[in-house]
Amino acid sequence: VIFFDTINSTNTYAKKLALSGAKHGTLIAANHQTEGRGRHGHSFESPAGTGLYMTLIMRPSIEISRFQMITIAAAVAVCLAVEDLYPDSRGDVKIKWVNDIFFHGKKITGILTEAVTNFESGEIESVVTGIGVNVSTHKFTDAAGEIAGSIFSDGEFLFSRNELCARIADYVMNFAEDLDAPGLINAYRERSLLKPGERISYMKDNDKHSATVRSIDDSGGLVIINEQGEEETLRSGEVNTVRKGD
């Protein structure tokens, strides 16, 4: 376990460690990030003292085609850890495909998984999985404030960030031992915000499309019925629900 009071990004630091041979299960955590990173180049607000900012380095035996299961494992791990420590949250902690955690309709967690691959073998050499959790953050920038929230919106803690970090890490490492275990993908499906029959919009080739959710497959892909009435599986991207009348 490596802890920083302040760091630019736990993921950036973890990638350097991974390249230098850091062991499977190395954990980097910080009280504050100055350059917290999200997917697609977005930033992740990481104020001091109110959030959990952590990255795990893993060396799983997994092919590139199964890479998304690491993110699936991290998302489920966050949900289970919060539910364990805050039983009143059960039923309200949800996963927005593919990797955002929502609580009472607000985003409380972002996950960024990055990999170093061996293209000759087709296997992943190392994975760094960054997890940022708004535990008691109650002030956000205008852009983030539209969707961002915290587990405890009043700024008080009912459990420590250390406890949450340890629980999440334990769950992720246990899941990493068997990413094909049915319990993992089933737990993900149970907590999914996107249900079969729900209308969604998504971006593909820089164009906005609409579709109907069919299911989540065993590899974490979102199976949809597209505008042409054909079945299609999304492996990445931004997806939003479509409200009636939109």
Short mmCIF file of C-alpha atoms in Angstrom, two decimals:
data_model
loop_
_atom_site.label_atom_id
_atom_site.label_comp_id
_atom_site.label_asym_id
_atom_site.label_seq_id
_atom_site.Cartn_x
_atom_site.Cartn_y
_atom_site.Cartn_z
CA VAL A 1 0.00 0.00 0.00
CA ILE A 2 1.38 3.39 -1.04
CA PHE A 3 -0.31 6.52 0.32
CA PHE A 4 0.01 10.16 -0.72
CA ASP A 5 -1.52 13.18 0.91
CA THR A 6 -1.45 14.91 -2.49
CA ILE A 7 -0.60 13.51 -5.92
CA ASN A 8 -1.34 14.50 -9.49
CA SER A 9 -3.10 11.22 -10.34
CA THR A 10 -3.00 7.79 -8.71
CA ASN A 11 -3.47 6.18 -12.14
CA THR A 12 -0.55 8.09 -13.66
CA TYR A 13 1.70 7.05 -10.79
CA ALA A 14 0.43 3.46 -10.91
CA LYS A 15 1.22 3.11 -14.62
CA LYS A 16 4.83 4.12 -13.96
CA LEU A 17 5.05 1.57 -11.15
CA ALA A 18 3.49 -1.14 -13.31
CA LEU A 19 6.05 -0.57 -16.05
CA SER A 20 8.83 -0.89 -13.49
CA GLY A 21 7.54 -4.26 -12.29
CA ALA A 22 5.18 -3.47 -9.39
CA LYS A 23 3.54 -6.58 -7.97
CA HIS A 24 -0.01 -7.74 -8.51
CA GLY A 25 -2.17 -6.16 -5.82
CA THR A 26 -0.16 -2.98 -5.31
CA LEU A 27 -2.50 -0.26 -4.06
CA ILE A 28 -1.98 3.49 -4.39
CA ALA A 29 -4.31 5.80 -2.46
CA ALA A 30 -4.42 9.56 -2.00
CA ASN A 31 -6.20 12.15 0.08
CA HIS A 32 -6.16 14.63 -2.82
CA GLN A 33 -5.49 14.61 -6.56
CA THR A 34 -4.50 17.71 -8.48
CA GLU A 35 -5.06 16.12 -11.90
CA GLY A 36 -7.65 13.42 -11.32
CA ARG A 37 -8.52 11.69 -14.58
CA GLY A 38 -11.70 10.19 -15.97
CA ARG A 39 -12.59 8.46 -19.21
CA HIS A 40 -12.33 10.14 -22.61
CA GLY A 41 -9.92 12.74 -21.28
CA HIS A 42 -12.37 14.11 -18.72
CA SER A 43 -11.12 15.30 -15.35
CA PHE A 44 -12.30 13.88 -12.04
CA GLU A 45 -12.69 16.40 -9.23
CA SER A 46 -10.63 15.19 -6.27
CA PRO A 47 -10.81 17.66 -3.38
CA ALA A 48 -8.84 16.94 -0.22
CA GLY A 49 -10.42 15.26 2.76
CA THR A 50 -13.79 14.32 1.25
CA GLY A 51 -13.19 11.58 -1.30
CA LEU A 52 -11.42 8.28 -1.84
CA TYR A 53 -8.94 8.20 -4.71
CA MET A 54 -7.31 4.82 -5.26
CA THR A 55 -5.68 2.72 -7.96
CA LEU A 56 -4.96 -1.01 -7.98
CA ILE A 57 -2.23 -2.58 -10.07
CA MET A 58 -3.14 -6.07 -11.27
CA ARG A 59 -1.54 -8.67 -13.47
CA PRO A 60 -4.50 -10.91 -14.39
CA SER A 61 -4.33 -13.78 -16.86
CA ILE A 62 -6.89 -12.38 -19.24
CA GLU A 63 -7.12 -11.78 -22.98
CA ILE A 64 -7.74 -8.34 -24.42
CA SER A 65 -11.26 -9.37 -25.47
CA ARG A 66 -12.15 -9.89 -21.78
CA PHE A 67 -10.58 -6.66 -20.58
CA GLN A 68 -13.92 -5.04 -19.75
CA MET A 69 -14.49 -7.58 -16.98
CA ILE A 70 -11.89 -5.76 -14.86
CA THR A 71 -14.07 -2.64 -14.98
CA ILE A 72 -17.13 -4.76 -14.24
CA ALA A 73 -15.37 -6.18 -11.19
CA ALA A 74 -14.42 -2.71 -9.94
CA ALA A 75 -17.97 -1.41 -10.34
CA VAL A 76 -19.46 -4.32 -8.42
CA ALA A 77 -16.74 -4.02 -5.78
CA VAL A 78 -17.65 -0.39 -5.07
CA CYS A 79 -21.34 -1.25 -4.77
CA LEU A 80 -20.75 -4.16 -2.41
CA ALA A 81 -18.30 -2.20 -0.27
CA VAL A 82 -20.72 0.71 0.16
CA GLU A 83 -23.60 -1.67 0.90
CA ASP A 84 -21.50 -3.48 3.52
CA LEU A 85 -20.52 -0.30 5.36
CA TYR A 86 -23.77 1.59 4.85
CA PRO A 87 -26.63 -0.97 4.93
CA ASP A 88 -29.28 1.72 4.39
CA SER A 89 -27.84 2.25 0.89
CA ARG A 90 -28.82 -1.22 -0.32
CA GLY A 91 -31.07 -1.05 -3.33
CA ASP A 92 -30.05 2.55 -4.09
CA VAL A 93 -26.46 2.00 -5.27
CA LYS A 94 -26.65 1.49 -9.04
CA ILE A 95 -24.27 1.05 -11.97
CA LYS A 96 -24.67 3.13 -15.11
CA TRP A 97 -23.13 1.07 -17.88
CA VAL A 98 -20.32 0.73 -18.09
CA ASN A 99 -18.47 2.12 -15.11
CA ASP A 100 -20.25 4.94 -13.24
CA ILE A 101 -21.81 4.37 -9.83
CA PHE A 102 -24.92 6.34 -8.91
CA PHE A 103 -26.59 6.83 -5.53
CA HIS A 104 -30.01 8.47 -5.28
CA GLY A 105 -29.70 9.50 -8.90
CA LYS A 106 -26.32 11.22 -8.54
CA LYS A 107 -22.92 10.01 -9.73
CA ILE A 108 -20.70 9.18 -6.76
CA THR A 109 -17.97 7.12 -8.43
CA GLY A 110 -15.94 7.07 -11.61
CA ILE A 111 -13.70 4.20 -12.70
CA LEU A 112 -10.81 4.39 -15.16
CA THR A 113 -9.18 1.11 -16.21
CA GLU A 114 -6.04 1.19 -18.33
CA ALA A 115 -3.95 -1.70 -19.61
CA VAL A 116 -0.52 -2.57 -20.95
CA THR A 117 -0.84 -5.39 -23.48
CA ASN A 118 1.45 -7.85 -25.21
CA PHE A 119 0.29 -7.85 -28.81
CA GLU A 120 2.24 -11.01 -29.63
CA SER A 121 0.40 -13.11 -27.05
CA GLY A 122 -2.82 -11.11 -27.06
CA GLU A 123 -2.73 -11.03 -23.27
CA ILE A 124 -2.72 -8.15 -20.84
CA GLU A 125 0.56 -7.71 -18.96
CA SER A 126 -0.75 -5.29 -16.36
CA VAL A 127 -3.90 -3.36 -15.52
CA VAL A 128 -4.29 -0.21 -13.47
CA THR A 129 -7.80 0.42 -12.21
CA GLY A 130 -8.48 3.84 -10.78
CA ILE A 131 -11.52 4.38 -8.56
CA GLY A 132 -12.66 7.77 -7.35
CA VAL A 133 -15.49 7.92 -4.80
CA ASN A 134 -17.20 11.08 -3.58
CA VAL A 135 -17.69 10.11 0.05
CA SER A 136 -18.68 13.44 1.58
CA THR A 137 -17.89 15.99 -1.11
CA HIS A 138 -20.65 18.58 -1.26
CA LYS A 139 -19.17 21.30 -3.44
CA PHE A 140 -18.64 20.69 -7.15
CA THR A 141 -17.95 22.87 -10.17
CA ASP A 142 -21.00 23.89 -12.15
CA ALA A 143 -20.27 21.31 -14.85
CA ALA A 144 -19.87 18.39 -12.44
CA GLY A 145 -22.59 19.56 -10.07
CA GLU A 146 -25.34 18.72 -12.55
CA ILE A 147 -24.84 15.00 -12.06
CA ALA A 148 -22.30 14.62 -9.23
CA GLY A 149 -23.23 13.70 -5.69
CA SER A 150 -21.79 11.98 -2.63
CA ILE A 151 -22.60 9.07 -0.38
CA PHE A 152 -23.01 11.54 2.49
CA SER A 153 -24.18 14.85 1.09
CA ASP A 154 -24.04 16.64 4.45
CA GLY A 155 -20.25 16.36 4.57
CA GLU A 156 -20.18 13.90 7.47
CA PHE A 157 -18.78 10.36 7.47
CA LEU A 158 -20.61 7.29 8.78
CA PHE A 159 -17.57 5.15 7.97
CA SER A 160 -13.95 5.91 7.24
CA ARG A 161 -12.37 6.21 3.82
CA ASN A 162 -9.76 3.69 4.98
CA GLU A 163 -12.48 1.11 5.57
CA LEU A 164 -14.03 1.79 2.18
CA CYS A 165 -10.66 1.56 0.42
CA ALA A 166 -9.86 -1.78 2.06
CA ARG A 167 -13.26 -3.29 1.26
CA ILE A 168 -13.13 -2.21 -2.37
CA ALA A 169 -9.59 -3.54 -2.79
CA ASP A 170 -10.52 -6.89 -1.22
CA TYR A 171 -13.52 -7.33 -3.49
CA VAL A 172 -11.62 -6.37 -6.64
CA MET A 173 -8.73 -8.71 -5.88
CA ASN A 174 -11.09 -11.58 -5.08
CA PHE A 175 -13.05 -11.04 -8.28
CA ALA A 176 -9.80 -10.89 -10.27
CA GLU A 177 -9.12 -14.51 -9.30
CA ASP A 178 -12.09 -15.65 -11.39
CA LEU A 179 -13.58 -13.03 -13.67
CA ASP A 180 -15.81 -15.67 -15.27
CA ALA A 181 -17.60 -16.49 -12.01
CA PRO A 182 -21.39 -16.17 -12.62
CA GLY A 183 -21.84 -14.28 -9.36
CA LEU A 184 -19.85 -11.31 -10.67
CA ILE A 185 -21.82 -10.57 -13.82
CA ASN A 186 -25.10 -11.39 -12.06
CA ALA A 187 -24.31 -8.85 -9.32
CA TYR A 188 -23.57 -6.30 -12.05
CA ARG A 189 -26.86 -6.98 -13.82
CA GLU A 190 -28.83 -6.73 -10.59
CA ARG A 191 -27.48 -3.22 -9.96
CA SER A 192 -27.68 -1.96 -13.53
CA LEU A 193 -29.57 1.28 -14.11
CA LEU A 194 -30.32 0.11 -17.63
CA LYS A 195 -33.10 -2.46 -17.72
CA PRO A 196 -34.38 -4.55 -20.65
CA GLY A 197 -36.79 -2.56 -22.78
CA GLU A 198 -35.38 0.82 -21.76
CA ARG A 199 -34.76 3.38 -24.49
CA ILE A 200 -31.24 4.81 -24.67
CA SER A 201 -29.11 7.12 -26.80
CA TYR A 202 -25.44 6.50 -27.60
CA MET A 203 -22.65 7.87 -29.74
CA LYS A 204 -21.16 5.86 -32.60
CA ASP A 205 -18.88 7.19 -35.33
CA ASN A 206 -19.49 10.71 -33.95
CA ASP A 207 -23.22 10.36 -34.56
CA LYS A 208 -25.98 10.06 -32.00
CA HIS A 209 -28.14 6.95 -32.21
CA SER A 210 -31.07 5.55 -30.27
CA ALA A 211 -31.78 1.96 -29.31
CA THR A 212 -33.60 -0.33 -26.91
CA VAL A 213 -31.74 -2.24 -24.22
CA ARG A 214 -32.00 -6.00 -24.51
CA SER A 215 -29.53 -7.34 -21.94
CA ILE A 216 -25.99 -7.32 -20.59
CA ASP A 217 -23.99 -10.26 -21.92
CA ASP A 218 -21.57 -12.45 -19.97
CA SER A 219 -18.63 -10.23 -20.94
CA GLY A 220 -20.31 -7.03 -19.76
CA GLY A 221 -21.34 -5.87 -23.23
CA LEU A 222 -24.60 -3.96 -23.58
CA VAL A 223 -26.84 -5.84 -26.02
CA ILE A 224 -29.21 -3.48 -27.82
CA ILE A 225 -31.74 -3.42 -30.62
CA ASN A 226 -30.62 -0.58 -32.89
CA GLU A 227 -32.64 1.78 -35.07
CA GLN A 228 -32.66 -0.79 -37.87
CA GLY A 229 -34.19 -3.41 -35.59
CA GLU A 230 -30.94 -5.38 -35.49
CA GLU A 231 -29.21 -6.77 -32.43
CA GLU A 232 -25.89 -5.10 -31.65
CA THR A 233 -23.48 -5.27 -28.71
CA LEU A 234 -21.79 -2.15 -27.36
CA ARG A 235 -18.40 -2.68 -25.72
CA SER A 236 -17.64 0.92 -24.79
CA GLY A 237 -18.97 4.44 -25.06
CA GLU A 238 -21.34 6.85 -23.36
CA VAL A 239 -24.95 5.77 -22.96
CA ASN A 240 -27.87 7.80 -21.65
CA THR A 241 -31.46 6.94 -20.98
CA VAL A 242 -34.11 8.61 -23.11
CA ARG A 243 -37.00 10.12 -21.21
CA LYS A 244 -40.49 10.01 -22.61
CA GLY A 245 -41.08 13.01 -24.80
CA ASP A 246 -37.39 13.47 -25.69
#
